[in-house]
Coordinates of C-alpha atoms in Angstrom, one line a residue:
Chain X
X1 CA 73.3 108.7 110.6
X2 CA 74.8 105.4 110.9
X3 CA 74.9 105.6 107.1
X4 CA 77.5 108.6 107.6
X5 CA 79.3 107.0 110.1
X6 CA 79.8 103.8 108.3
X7 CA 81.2 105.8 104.9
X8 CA 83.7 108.0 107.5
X9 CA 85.0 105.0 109.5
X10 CA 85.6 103.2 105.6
X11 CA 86.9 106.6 104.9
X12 CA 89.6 107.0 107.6
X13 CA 90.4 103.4 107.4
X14 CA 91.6 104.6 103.8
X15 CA 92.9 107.3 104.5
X16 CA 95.3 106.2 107.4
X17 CA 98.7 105.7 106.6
X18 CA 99.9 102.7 106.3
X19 CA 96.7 101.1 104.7
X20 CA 99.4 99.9 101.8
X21 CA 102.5 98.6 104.2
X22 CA 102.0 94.9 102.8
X23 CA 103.4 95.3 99.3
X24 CA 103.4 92.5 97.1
X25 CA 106.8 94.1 95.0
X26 CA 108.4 96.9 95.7
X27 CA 109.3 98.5 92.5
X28 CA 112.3 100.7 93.0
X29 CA 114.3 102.8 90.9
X30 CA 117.8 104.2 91.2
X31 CA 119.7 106.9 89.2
X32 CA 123.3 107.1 89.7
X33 CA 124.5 110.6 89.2
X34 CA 127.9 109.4 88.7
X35 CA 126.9 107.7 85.4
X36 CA 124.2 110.3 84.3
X37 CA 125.6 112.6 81.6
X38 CA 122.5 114.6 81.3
X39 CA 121.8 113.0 78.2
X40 CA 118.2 113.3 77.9
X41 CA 117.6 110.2 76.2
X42 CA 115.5 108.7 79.1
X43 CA 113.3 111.6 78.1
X44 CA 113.2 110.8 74.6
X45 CA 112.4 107.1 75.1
X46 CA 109.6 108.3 77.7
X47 CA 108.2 110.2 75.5
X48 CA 108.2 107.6 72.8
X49 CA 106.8 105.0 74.9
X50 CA 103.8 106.5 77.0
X51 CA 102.0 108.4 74.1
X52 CA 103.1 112.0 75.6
X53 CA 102.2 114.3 73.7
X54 CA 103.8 117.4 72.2
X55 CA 102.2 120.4 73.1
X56 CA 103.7 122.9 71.3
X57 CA 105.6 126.3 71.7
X58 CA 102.6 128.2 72.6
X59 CA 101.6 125.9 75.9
X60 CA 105.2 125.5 77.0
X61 CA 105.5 129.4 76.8
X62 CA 102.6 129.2 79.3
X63 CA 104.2 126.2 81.8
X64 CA 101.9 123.7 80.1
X65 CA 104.7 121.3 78.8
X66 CA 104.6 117.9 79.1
X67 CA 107.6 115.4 80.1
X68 CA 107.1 112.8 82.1
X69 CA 110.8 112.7 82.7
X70 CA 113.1 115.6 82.7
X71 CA 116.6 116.2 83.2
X72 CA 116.9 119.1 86.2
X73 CA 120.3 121.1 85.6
X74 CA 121.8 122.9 88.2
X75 CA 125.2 124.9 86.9
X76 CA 127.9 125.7 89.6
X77 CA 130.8 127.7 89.2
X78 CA 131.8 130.8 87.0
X79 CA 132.6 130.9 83.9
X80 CA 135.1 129.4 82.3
X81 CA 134.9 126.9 85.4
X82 CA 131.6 126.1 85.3
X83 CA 130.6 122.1 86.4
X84 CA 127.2 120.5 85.5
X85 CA 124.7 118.3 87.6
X86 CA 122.4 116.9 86.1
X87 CA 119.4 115.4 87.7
X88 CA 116.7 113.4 86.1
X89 CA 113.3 113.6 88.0
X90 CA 110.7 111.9 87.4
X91 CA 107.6 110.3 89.5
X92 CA 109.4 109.2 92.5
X93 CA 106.3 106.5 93.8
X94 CA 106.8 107.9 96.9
X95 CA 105.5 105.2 100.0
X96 CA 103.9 108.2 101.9
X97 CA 102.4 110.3 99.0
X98 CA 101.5 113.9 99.3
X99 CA 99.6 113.8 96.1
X100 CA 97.1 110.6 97.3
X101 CA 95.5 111.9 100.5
X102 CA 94.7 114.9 98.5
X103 CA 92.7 113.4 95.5
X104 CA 89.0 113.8 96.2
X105 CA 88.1 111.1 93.9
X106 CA 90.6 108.8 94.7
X107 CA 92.5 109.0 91.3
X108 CA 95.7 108.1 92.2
X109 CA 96.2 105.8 95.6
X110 CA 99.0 103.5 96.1
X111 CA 98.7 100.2 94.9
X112 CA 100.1 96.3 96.5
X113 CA 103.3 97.1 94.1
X114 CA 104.5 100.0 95.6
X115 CA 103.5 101.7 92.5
X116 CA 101.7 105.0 93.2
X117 CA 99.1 104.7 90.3
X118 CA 97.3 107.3 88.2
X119 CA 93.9 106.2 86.8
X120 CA 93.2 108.4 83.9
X121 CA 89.5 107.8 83.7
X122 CA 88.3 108.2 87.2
X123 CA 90.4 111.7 87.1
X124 CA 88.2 115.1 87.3
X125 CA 91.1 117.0 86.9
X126 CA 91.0 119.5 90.5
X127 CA 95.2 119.5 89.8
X128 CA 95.0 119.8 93.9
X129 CA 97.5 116.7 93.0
X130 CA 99.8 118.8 91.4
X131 CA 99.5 121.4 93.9
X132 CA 101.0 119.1 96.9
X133 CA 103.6 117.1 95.1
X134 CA 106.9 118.5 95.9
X135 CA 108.5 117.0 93.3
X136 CA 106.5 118.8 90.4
X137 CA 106.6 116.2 88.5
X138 CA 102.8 115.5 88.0
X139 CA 101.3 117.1 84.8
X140 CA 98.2 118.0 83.2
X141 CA 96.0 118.2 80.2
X142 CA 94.8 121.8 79.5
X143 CA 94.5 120.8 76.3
X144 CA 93.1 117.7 73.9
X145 CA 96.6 116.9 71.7
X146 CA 96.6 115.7 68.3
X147 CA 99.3 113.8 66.5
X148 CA 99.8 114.7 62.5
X149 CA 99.7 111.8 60.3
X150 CA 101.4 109.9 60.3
X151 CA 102.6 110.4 63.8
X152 CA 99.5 108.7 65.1
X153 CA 100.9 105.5 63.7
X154 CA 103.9 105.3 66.6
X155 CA 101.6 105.5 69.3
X156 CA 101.9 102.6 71.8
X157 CA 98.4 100.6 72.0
X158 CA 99.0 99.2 75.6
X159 CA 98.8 103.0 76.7
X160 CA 95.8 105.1 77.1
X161 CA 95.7 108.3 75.2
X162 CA 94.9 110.8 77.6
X163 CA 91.8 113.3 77.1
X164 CA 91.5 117.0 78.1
X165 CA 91.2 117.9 81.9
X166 CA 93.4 114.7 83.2
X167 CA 96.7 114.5 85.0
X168 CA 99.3 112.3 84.4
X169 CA 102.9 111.1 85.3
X170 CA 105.2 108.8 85.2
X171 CA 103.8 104.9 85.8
X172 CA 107.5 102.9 86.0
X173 CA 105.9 102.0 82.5
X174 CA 103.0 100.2 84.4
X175 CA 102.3 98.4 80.8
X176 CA 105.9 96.8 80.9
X177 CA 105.6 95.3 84.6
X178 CA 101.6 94.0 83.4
X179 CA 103.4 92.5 80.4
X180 CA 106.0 90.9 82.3
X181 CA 104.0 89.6 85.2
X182 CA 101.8 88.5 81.9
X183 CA 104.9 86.3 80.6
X184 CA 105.7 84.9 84.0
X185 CA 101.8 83.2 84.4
X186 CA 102.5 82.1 80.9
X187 CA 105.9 80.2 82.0
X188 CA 104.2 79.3 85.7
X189 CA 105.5 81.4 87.8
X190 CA 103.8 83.9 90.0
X191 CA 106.5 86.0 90.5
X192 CA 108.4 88.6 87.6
X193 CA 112.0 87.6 88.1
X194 CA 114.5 90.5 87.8
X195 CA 115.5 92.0 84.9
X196 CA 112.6 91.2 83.1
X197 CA 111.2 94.8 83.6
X198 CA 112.9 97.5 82.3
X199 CA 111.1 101.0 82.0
X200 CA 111.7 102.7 78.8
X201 CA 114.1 105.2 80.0
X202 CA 116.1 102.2 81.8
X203 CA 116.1 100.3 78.4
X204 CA 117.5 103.4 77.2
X205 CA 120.0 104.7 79.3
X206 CA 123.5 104.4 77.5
X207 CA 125.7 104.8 80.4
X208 CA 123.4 102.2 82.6
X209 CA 123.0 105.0 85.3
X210 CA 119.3 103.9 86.1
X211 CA 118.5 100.6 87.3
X212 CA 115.0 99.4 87.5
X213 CA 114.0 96.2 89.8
X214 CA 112.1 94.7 92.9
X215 CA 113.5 96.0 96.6
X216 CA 111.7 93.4 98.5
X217 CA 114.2 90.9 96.3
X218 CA 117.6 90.7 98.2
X219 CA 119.9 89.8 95.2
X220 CA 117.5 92.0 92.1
X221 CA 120.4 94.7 90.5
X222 CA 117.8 97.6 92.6
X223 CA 118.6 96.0 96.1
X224 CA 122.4 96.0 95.4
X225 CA 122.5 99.7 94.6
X226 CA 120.7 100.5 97.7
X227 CA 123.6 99.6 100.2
X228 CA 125.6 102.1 98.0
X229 CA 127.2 104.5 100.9
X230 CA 126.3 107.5 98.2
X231 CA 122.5 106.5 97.8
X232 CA 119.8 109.2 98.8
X233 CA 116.3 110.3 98.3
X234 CA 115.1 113.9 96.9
X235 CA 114.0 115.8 99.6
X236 CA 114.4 113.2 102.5
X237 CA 112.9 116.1 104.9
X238 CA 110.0 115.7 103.9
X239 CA 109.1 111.9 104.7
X240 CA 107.5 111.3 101.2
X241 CA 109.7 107.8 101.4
X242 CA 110.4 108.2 97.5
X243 CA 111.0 104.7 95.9
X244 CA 114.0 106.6 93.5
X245 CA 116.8 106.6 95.2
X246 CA 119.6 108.6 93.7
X247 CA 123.3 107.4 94.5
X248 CA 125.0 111.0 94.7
X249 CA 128.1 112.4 92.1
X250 CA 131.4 111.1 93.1
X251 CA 133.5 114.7 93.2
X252 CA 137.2 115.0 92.4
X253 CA 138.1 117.0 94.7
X254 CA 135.9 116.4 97.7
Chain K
X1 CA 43.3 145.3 65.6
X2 CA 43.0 142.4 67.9
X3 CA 45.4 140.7 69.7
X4 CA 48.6 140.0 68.0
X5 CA 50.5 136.3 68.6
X6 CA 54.1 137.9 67.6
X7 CA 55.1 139.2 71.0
X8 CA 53.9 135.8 72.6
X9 CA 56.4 134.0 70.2
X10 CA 59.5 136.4 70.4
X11 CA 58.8 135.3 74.4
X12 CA 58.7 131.5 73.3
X13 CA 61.5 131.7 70.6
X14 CA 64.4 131.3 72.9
X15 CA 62.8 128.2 74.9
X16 CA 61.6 126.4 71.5
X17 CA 65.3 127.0 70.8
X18 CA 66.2 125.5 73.7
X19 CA 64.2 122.0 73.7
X20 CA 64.9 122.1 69.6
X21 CA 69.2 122.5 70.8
X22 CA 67.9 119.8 73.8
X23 CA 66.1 117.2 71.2
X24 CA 68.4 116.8 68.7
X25 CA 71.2 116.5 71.7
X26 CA 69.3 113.6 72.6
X27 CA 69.3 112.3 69.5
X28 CA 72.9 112.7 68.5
X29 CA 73.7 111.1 71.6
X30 CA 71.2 108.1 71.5
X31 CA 72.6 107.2 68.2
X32 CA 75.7 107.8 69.3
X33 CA 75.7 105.8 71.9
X34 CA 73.8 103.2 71.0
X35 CA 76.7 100.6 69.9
X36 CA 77.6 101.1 73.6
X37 CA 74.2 99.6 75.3
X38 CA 73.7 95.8 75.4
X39 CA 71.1 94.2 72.9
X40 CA 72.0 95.8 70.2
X41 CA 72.5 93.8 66.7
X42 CA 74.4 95.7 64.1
X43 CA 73.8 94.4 60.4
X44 CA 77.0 93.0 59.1
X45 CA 77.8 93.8 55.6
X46 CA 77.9 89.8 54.9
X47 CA 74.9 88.1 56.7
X48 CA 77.7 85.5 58.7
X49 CA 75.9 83.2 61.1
X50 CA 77.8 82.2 64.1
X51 CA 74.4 79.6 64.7
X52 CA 75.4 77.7 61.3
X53 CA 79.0 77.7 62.2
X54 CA 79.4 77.6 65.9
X55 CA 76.1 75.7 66.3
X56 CA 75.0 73.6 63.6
X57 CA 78.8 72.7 62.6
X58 CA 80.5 73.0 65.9
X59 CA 83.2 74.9 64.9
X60 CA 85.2 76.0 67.9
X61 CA 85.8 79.8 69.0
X62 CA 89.2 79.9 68.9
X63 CA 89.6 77.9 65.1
X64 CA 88.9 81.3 63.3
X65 CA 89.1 83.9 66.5
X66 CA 92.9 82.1 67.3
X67 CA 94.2 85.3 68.4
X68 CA 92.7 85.3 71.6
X69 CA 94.3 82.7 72.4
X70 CA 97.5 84.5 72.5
X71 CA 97.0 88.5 72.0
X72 CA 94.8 91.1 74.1
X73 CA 92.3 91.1 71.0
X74 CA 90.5 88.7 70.3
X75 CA 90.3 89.4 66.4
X76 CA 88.4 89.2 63.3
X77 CA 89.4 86.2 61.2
X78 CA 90.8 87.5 57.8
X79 CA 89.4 86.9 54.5
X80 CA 92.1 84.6 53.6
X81 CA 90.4 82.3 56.9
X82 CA 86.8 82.1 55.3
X83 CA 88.9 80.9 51.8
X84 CA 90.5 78.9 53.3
X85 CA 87.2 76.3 53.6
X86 CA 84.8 78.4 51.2
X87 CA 87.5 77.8 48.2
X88 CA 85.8 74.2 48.7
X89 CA 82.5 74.6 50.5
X90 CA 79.3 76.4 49.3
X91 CA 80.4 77.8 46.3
X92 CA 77.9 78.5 44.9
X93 CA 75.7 80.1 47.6
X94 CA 75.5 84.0 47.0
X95 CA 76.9 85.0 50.4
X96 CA 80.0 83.3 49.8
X97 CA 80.2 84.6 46.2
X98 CA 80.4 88.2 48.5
X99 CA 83.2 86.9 50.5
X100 CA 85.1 85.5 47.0
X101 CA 84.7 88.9 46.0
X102 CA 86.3 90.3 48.6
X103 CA 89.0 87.9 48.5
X104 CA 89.8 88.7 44.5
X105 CA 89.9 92.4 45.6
X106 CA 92.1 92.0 48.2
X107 CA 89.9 93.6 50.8
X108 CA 89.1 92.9 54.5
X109 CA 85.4 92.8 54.9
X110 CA 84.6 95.7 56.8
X111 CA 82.9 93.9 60.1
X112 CA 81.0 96.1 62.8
X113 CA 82.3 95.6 66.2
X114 CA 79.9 94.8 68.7
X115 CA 82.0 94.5 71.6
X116 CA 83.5 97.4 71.6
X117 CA 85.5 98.3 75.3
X118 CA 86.4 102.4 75.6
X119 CA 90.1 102.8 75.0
X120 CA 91.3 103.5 78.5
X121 CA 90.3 100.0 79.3
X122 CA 92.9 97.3 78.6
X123 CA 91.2 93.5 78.3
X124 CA 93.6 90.8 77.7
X125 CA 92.0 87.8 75.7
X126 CA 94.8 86.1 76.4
X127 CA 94.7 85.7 80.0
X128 CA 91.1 85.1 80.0
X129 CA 91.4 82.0 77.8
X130 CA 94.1 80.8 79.7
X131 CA 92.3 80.9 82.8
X132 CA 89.7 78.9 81.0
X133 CA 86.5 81.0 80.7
X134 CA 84.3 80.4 78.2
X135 CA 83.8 82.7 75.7
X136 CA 79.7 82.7 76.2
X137 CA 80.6 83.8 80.0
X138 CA 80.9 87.5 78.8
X139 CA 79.6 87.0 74.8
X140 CA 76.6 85.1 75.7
X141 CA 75.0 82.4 73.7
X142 CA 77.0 83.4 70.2
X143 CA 76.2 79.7 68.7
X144 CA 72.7 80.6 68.3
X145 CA 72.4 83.5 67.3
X146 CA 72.2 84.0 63.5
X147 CA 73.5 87.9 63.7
X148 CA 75.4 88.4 66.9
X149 CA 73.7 90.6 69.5
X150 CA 75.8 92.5 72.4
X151 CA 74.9 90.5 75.4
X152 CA 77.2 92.0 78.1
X153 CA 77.2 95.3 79.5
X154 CA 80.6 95.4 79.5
X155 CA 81.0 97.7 82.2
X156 CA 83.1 97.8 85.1
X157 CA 80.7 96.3 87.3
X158 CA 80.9 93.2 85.3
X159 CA 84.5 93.0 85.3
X160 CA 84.8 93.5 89.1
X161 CA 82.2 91.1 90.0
X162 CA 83.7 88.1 88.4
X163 CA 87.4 89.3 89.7
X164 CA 86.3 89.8 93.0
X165 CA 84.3 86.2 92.6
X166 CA 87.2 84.2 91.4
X167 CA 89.5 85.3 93.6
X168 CA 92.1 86.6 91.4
X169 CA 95.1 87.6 92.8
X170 CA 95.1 91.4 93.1
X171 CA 92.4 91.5 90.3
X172 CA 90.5 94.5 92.0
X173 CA 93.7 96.8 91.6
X174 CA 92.9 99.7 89.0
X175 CA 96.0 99.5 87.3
X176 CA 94.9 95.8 86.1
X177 CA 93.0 97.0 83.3
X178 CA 93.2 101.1 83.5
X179 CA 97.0 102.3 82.3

């Protein structure tokens, strides 16, 4: 009995929320709408750089496609006045996760970066994950992918090729941030300065409309952007606490 | 006409089927997985001996495996590495009249890997030989042995043990070696 009651009390004491409030960095992410042109090259370079596969016509016919990062566009107007707002949407690492309290295994939880991590091989694939996250942006494997030759041969190595029967998403390009905090123990320092992180859709961003840094640093790029008077998160009503914070389209004639 | 055995056996077919389906299961997967237990020792295609090299001559770890030293993987010294003494030393042994052969062909020796990690694991040799571990901490006693044996489990356990041990900072967080 004590035996039970010793692996609930460790299991609420997970479970509560809050168990992750002392955050090492705070990796943060904002999108400014005003400089998005609905490009889709974050999309691209996401794709390039975490191994997603392609899944084919046949799976996306049946909602199985896979895109860590997608461009959301909403069209308003008629015809021939018709205005476009595009939104990318992506994992937004959100500080009170729908998606962790749900994993029965534990999969994904929120690490001391802010980071809300997916672990690949401790997956079982429930998709109850999927389920809660508002944002949709958590996808899965229904399928092992293969890569024609000589396709296999752009795959990045510092990213695990997901199996069959996993779920995945967007990691802020966890690999980068390792690397980085790799460099900065090789120079001495135990801290990644800013800028030295850049996501793959950041990197590639030709208008500059996403910028990737560290919140809990006062003067990173990320912090700047969050004072903006136009910043705020996807569904705030829902007290997910994203870490994306989108700084909203100036209009014309508003 | 006395009893007959056939109907017995049309009962029995499907089991036998069964343990034959379950046997060689267990056999695919013992082989299978055999490079993945500790204690085993491939055969190389060259018989190299780390005890001559690492033991009797002293030669350190990281003169032919350098890469550690500053990439994830460890590596496999090339061919051009072993020339690079054996155009002077022991010519004349057969073994290293294998590796000149190789070496005039213009072809990597095709070395078994014996620690082999899955690929959703991400171990950095780098940061391991910075921090100063030896290499026998997880390879074991590699200078004596004449064809290397797998000595660590290499499972997680193992990893999280010596994280947790040494105190490194955040070392327990999945996303330190799962990405």
């Amino acid at each position: 009995m004590s035996l039970i009651d010793d692996f609930l009390a460790r299991w609420r004491e997970y479970r509560a929320p809050g168990y992750y409030e002392e955050f090492d960095y705070h990796w943060t992410m904002t999108v400014d709408l005003d400089r998005c042109t609905g490009c889709e090259a974050c999309v691209t370079a996401c794709q390039a750089e975490n191994n997603t596969p392609i899944v084919g016509e046949e799976a996306i016919a049946r909602g199985r496609h896979m895109q860590w990062m997608r461009i959301e566009r909403y069209w308003e107007g008629e015809y021939p006045d018709v205005k476009l707002r595009a939104i990318p949407m992506f994992c937004q690492h959100c500080d009170a996760a729908p998606c962790e309290t749900v994993c029965p295994v534990s999969a994904t939880y929120h690490n001391q970066d802010g980071l809300n991590a997916q672990i690949y091989n401790r997956c079982i694939g429930t998709r109850s994950c999927a389920v809660y996250c508002p944002y949709e942006v958590r996808y899965f494997n229904y399928n092992n992918h293969h890569w024609d030759a000589p396709l296999e041969q752009q795959l990045n190595p510092d990213v695990s090729v997901r199996e069959k029967g996993v779920m995945e998403k967007c990691t802020f390009c966890i690999q980068r941030i390792r690397q980085a905090k790799d460099a900065a123990k090789d120079d001495g320092r135990r801290r990644v300065q800013d800028g030295e992180v850049q996501p793959a859709c950041v990197q590639t961003c030709p208008t500059e409309a996403l910028v990737f840094g560290d919140r809990k640093d006062p003067e990173s790029g990320v912090s700047q952007m969050l004072g903006n008077e136009r910043a705020y998160t996807v569904l705030e009503e829902l007290n997910t606490d994203p870490s994306v914070v989108y700084l909203k389209k100036v209009e014309a004639d508003a | 006409m006395g009893v007959s055995i056939v109907p017995t056996l049309r009962v029995l077919k499907p089991a036998a089927m069964m343990v034959a389906v379950g046997f060689v299961g267990l056999l695919i997967g013992y082989f299978a997985n055999a490079a993945f237990f500790p204690g085993t020792t491939p055969v190389q295609p060259i018989e190299f001996s780390h005890a001559v090299h690492a033991g009797d001559y002293e030669i350190p770890c990281l003169y032919c495996h350098t890469e550690a030293r500053r990439s994830p993987s460890a590596g496999v010294p090339s061919v051009n590495k072993c020339m690079g003494c054996h155009a002077i030393v022991a010519t004349d042994s057969p073994l290293i009249r294998e590796v000149a052969r190789y070496y005039e062909n213009n072809e990597p020796i095709p070395w078994v890997k014996i620690h082999d990690l899955p690929d959703f694991v991400h171990f950095p040799h780098k940061r391991h030989v910075a921090a100063g571990l030896e290499c026998q901490e997880c390879h074991g006693p590699v200078e004596t042995m004449d064809r290397v044996t797998r000595m660590a489990p290499n499972e997680m356990g193992q990893c999280l043990t010596c994280h947790r041990d040494s105190e490194v900072e955040h070392g327990i967080d999945c996303l330190t070696c799962h990405k």
